[in-house]
Tab-separated table of N, CA and C in Angstrom:
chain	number	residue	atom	x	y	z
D	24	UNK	N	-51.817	118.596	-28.949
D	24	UNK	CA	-50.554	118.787	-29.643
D	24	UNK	C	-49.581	117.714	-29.174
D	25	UNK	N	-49.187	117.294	-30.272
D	25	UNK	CA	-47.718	115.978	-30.157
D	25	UNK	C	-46.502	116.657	-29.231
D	26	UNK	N	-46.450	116.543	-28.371
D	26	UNK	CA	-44.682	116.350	-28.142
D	26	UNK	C	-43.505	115.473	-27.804
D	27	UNK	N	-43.534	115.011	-29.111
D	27	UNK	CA	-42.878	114.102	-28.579
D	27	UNK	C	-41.233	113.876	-28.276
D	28	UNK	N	-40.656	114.860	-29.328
D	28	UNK	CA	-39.175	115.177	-29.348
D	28	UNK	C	-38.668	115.792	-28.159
D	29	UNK	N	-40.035	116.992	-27.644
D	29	UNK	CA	-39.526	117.180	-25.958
D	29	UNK	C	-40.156	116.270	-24.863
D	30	UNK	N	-40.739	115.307	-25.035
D	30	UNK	CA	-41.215	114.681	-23.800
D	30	UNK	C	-39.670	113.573	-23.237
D	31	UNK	N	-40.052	113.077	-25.068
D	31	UNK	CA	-38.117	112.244	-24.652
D	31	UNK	C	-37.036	113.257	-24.172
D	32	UNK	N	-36.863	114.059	-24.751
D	32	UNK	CA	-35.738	115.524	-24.142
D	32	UNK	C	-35.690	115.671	-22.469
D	33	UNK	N	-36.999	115.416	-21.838
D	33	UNK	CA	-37.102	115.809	-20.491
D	33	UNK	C	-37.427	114.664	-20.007
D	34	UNK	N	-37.467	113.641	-20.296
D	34	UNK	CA	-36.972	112.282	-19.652
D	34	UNK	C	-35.058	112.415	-19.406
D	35	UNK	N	-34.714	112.126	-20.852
D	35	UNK	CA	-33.223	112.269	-20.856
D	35	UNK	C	-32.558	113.330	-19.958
D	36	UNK	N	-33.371	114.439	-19.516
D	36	UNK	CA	-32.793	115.413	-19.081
D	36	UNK	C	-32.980	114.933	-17.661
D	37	UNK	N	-34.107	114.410	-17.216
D	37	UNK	CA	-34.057	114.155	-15.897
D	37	UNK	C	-33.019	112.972	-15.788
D	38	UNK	N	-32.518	112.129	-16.436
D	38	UNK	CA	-31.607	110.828	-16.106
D	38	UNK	C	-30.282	111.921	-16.199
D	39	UNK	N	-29.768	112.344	-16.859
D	39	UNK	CA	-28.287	113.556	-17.748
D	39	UNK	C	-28.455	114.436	-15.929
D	40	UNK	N	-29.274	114.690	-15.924
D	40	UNK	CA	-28.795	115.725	-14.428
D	40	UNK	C	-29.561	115.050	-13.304
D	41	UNK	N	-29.345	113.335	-12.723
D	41	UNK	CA	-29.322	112.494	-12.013
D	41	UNK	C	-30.179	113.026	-10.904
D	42	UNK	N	-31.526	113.277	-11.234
D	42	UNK	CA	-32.927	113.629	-10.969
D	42	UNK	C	-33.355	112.088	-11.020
D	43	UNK	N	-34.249	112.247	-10.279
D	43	UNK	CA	-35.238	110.632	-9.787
D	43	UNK	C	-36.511	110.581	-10.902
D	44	UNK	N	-37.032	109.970	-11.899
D	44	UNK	CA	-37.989	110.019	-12.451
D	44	UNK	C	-39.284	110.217	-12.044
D	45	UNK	N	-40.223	111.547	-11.715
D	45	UNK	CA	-41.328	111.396	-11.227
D	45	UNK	C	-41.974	112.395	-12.171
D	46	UNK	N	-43.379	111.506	-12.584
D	46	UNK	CA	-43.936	111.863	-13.849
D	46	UNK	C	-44.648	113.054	-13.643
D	47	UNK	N	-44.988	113.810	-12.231
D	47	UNK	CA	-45.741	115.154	-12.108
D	47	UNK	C	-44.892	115.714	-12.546
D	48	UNK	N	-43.434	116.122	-11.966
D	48	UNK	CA	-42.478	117.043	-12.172
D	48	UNK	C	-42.135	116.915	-13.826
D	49	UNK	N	-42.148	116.429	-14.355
D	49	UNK	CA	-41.682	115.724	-16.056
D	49	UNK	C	-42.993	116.856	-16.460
D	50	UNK	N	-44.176	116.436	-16.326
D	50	UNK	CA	-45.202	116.938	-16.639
D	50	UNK	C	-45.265	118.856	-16.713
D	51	UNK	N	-44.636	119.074	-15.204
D	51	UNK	CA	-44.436	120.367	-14.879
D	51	UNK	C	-43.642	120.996	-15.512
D	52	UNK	N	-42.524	120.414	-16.603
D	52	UNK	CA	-41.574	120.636	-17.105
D	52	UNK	C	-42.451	120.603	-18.507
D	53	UNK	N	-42.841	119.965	-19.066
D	53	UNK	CA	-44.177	120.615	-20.221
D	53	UNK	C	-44.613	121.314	-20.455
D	54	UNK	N	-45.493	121.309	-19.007
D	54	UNK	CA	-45.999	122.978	-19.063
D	54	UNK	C	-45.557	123.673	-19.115
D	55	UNK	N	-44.454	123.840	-18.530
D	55	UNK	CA	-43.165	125.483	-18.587
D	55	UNK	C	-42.916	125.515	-19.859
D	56	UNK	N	-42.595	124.362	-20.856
D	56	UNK	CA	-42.597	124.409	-22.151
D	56	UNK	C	-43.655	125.317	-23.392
D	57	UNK	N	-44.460	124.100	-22.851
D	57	UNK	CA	-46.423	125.016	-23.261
D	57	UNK	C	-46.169	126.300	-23.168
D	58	UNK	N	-46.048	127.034	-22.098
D	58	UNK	CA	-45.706	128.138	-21.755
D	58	UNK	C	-45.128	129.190	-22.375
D	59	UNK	N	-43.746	128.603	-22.304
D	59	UNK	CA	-43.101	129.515	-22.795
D	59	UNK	C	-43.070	129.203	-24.350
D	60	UNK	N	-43.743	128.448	-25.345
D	60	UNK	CA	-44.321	128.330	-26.625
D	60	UNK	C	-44.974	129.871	-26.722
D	61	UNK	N	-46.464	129.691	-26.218
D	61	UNK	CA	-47.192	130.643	-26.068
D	61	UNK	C	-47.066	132.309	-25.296
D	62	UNK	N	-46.498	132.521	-24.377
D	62	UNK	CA	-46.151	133.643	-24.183
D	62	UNK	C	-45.088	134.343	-24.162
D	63	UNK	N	-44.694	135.569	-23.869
D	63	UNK	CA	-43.379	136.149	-24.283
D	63	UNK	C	-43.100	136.693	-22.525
D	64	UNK	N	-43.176	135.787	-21.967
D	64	UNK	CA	-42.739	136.121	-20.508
D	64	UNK	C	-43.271	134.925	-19.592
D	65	UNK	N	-42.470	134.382	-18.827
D	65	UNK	CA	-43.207	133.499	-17.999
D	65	UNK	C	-42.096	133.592	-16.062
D	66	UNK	N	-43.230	133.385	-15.638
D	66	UNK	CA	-42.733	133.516	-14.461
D	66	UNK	C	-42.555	132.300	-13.397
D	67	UNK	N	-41.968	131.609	-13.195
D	67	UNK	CA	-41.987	130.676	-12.063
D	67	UNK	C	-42.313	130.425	-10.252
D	68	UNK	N	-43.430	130.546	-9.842
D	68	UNK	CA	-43.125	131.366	-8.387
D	68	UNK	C	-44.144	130.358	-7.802
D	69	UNK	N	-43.749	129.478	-6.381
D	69	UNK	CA	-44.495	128.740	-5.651
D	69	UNK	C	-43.567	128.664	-4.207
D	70	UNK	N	-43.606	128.252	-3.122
D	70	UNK	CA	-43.090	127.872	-1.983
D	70	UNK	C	-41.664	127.537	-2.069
D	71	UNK	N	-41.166	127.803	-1.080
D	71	UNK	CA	-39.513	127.305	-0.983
D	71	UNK	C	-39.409	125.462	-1.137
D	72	UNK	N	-38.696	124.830	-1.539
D	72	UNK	CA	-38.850	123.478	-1.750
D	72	UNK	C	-40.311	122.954	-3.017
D	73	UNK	N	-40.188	123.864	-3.838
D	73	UNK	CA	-41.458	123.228	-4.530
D	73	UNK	C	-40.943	122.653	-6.254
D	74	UNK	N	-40.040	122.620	-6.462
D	74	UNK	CA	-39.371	122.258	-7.687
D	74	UNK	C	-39.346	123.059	-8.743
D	75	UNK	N	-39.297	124.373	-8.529
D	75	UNK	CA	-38.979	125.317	-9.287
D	75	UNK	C	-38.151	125.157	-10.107
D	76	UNK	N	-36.920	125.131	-9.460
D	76	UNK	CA	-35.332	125.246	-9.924
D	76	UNK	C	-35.259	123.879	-10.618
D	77	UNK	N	-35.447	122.759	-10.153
D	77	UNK	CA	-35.622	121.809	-10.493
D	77	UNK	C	-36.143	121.519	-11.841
D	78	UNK	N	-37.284	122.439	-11.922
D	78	UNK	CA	-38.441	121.717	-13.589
D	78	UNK	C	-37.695	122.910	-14.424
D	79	UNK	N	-37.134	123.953	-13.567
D	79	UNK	CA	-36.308	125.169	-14.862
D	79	UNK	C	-35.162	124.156	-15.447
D	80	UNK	N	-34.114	123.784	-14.608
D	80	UNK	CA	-33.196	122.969	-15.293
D	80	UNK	C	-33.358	121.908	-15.787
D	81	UNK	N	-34.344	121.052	-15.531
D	81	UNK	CA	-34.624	120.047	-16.290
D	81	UNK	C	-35.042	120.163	-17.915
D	82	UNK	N	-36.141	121.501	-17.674
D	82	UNK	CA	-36.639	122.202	-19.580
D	82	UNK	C	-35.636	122.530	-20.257
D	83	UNK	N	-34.586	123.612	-19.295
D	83	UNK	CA	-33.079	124.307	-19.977
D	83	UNK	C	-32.433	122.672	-20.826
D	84	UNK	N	-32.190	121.570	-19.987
D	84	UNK	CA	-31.235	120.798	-20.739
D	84	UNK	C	-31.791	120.183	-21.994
D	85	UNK	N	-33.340	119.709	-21.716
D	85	UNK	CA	-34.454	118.916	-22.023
D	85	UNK	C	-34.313	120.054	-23.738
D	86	UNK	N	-34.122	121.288	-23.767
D	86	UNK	CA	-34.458	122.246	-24.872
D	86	UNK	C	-33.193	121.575	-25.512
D	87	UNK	N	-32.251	122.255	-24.761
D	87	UNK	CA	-30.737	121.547	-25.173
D	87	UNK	C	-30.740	120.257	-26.119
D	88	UNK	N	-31.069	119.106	-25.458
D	88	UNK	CA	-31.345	118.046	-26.147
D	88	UNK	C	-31.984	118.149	-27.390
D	89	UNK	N	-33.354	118.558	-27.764
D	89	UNK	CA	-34.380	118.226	-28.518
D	89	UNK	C	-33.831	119.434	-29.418
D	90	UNK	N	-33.216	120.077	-29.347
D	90	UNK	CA	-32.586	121.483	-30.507
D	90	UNK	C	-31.952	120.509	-31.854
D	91	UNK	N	-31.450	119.478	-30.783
D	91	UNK	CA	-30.101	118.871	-32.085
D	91	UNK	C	-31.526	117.627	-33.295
D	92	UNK	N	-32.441	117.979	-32.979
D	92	UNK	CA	-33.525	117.023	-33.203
D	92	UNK	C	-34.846	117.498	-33.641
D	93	UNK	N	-35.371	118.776	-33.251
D	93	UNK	CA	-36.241	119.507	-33.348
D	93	UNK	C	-36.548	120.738	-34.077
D	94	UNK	N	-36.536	121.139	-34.897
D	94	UNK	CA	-37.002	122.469	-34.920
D	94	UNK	C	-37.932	123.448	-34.320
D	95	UNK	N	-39.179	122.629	-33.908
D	95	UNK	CA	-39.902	123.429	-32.757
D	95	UNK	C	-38.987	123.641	-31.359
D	96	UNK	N	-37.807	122.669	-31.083
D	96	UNK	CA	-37.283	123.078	-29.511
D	96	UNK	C	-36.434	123.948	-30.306
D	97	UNK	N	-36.164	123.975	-31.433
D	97	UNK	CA	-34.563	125.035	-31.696
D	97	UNK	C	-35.632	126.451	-31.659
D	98	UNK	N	-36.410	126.517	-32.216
D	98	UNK	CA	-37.419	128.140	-32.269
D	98	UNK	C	-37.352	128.288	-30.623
D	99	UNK	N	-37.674	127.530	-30.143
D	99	UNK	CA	-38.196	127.880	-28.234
D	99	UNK	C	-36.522	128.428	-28.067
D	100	UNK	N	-35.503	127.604	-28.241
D	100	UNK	CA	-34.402	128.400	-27.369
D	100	UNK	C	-34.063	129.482	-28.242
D	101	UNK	N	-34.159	129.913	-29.780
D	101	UNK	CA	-33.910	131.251	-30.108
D	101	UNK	C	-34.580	132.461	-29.528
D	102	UNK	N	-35.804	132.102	-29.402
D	102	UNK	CA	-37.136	132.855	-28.574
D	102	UNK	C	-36.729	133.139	-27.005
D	103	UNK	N	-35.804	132.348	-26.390
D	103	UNK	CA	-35.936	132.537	-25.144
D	103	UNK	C	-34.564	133.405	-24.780
């Protein structure tokens, strides 16, 4: 599956909330996407310092972005 309206969204989102570009975490921020596409609950849970909070706010703005552009990101934030 293409994403391309959110891959740019969560680039921009990592530069917009002055995050360092590193392509795992970008990636990790996909998947939470993927995710929350497909299920009606998702949970976030790994070690203290593991970029939790981090890949949540990066998707939150990254949705933000790609809404004014997307219709698949505008369904994800009505859904969420």
């Amino acid at each position: 599956v293409e994403h391309g309206h959110i891959r740019h969204a969560i680039k921009r989102a990592i530069k917009d909330l002055n995050y360092e570009y590193w392509p795992a975490q970008a990636d990790k921020a996909l998947q939470l996407y993927n995710q929350i596409v497909l299920r009606h609950g998702t949970m976030l849970v790994g070690g203290a310092s593991g970029g939790k909070t981090a890949v949540r706010n990066i998707l939150q703005r990254a949705i933000t972005l790609a809404s004014h552009t997307s219709q698949d990101a505008a369904s994800v934030c009505k859904n969420t």
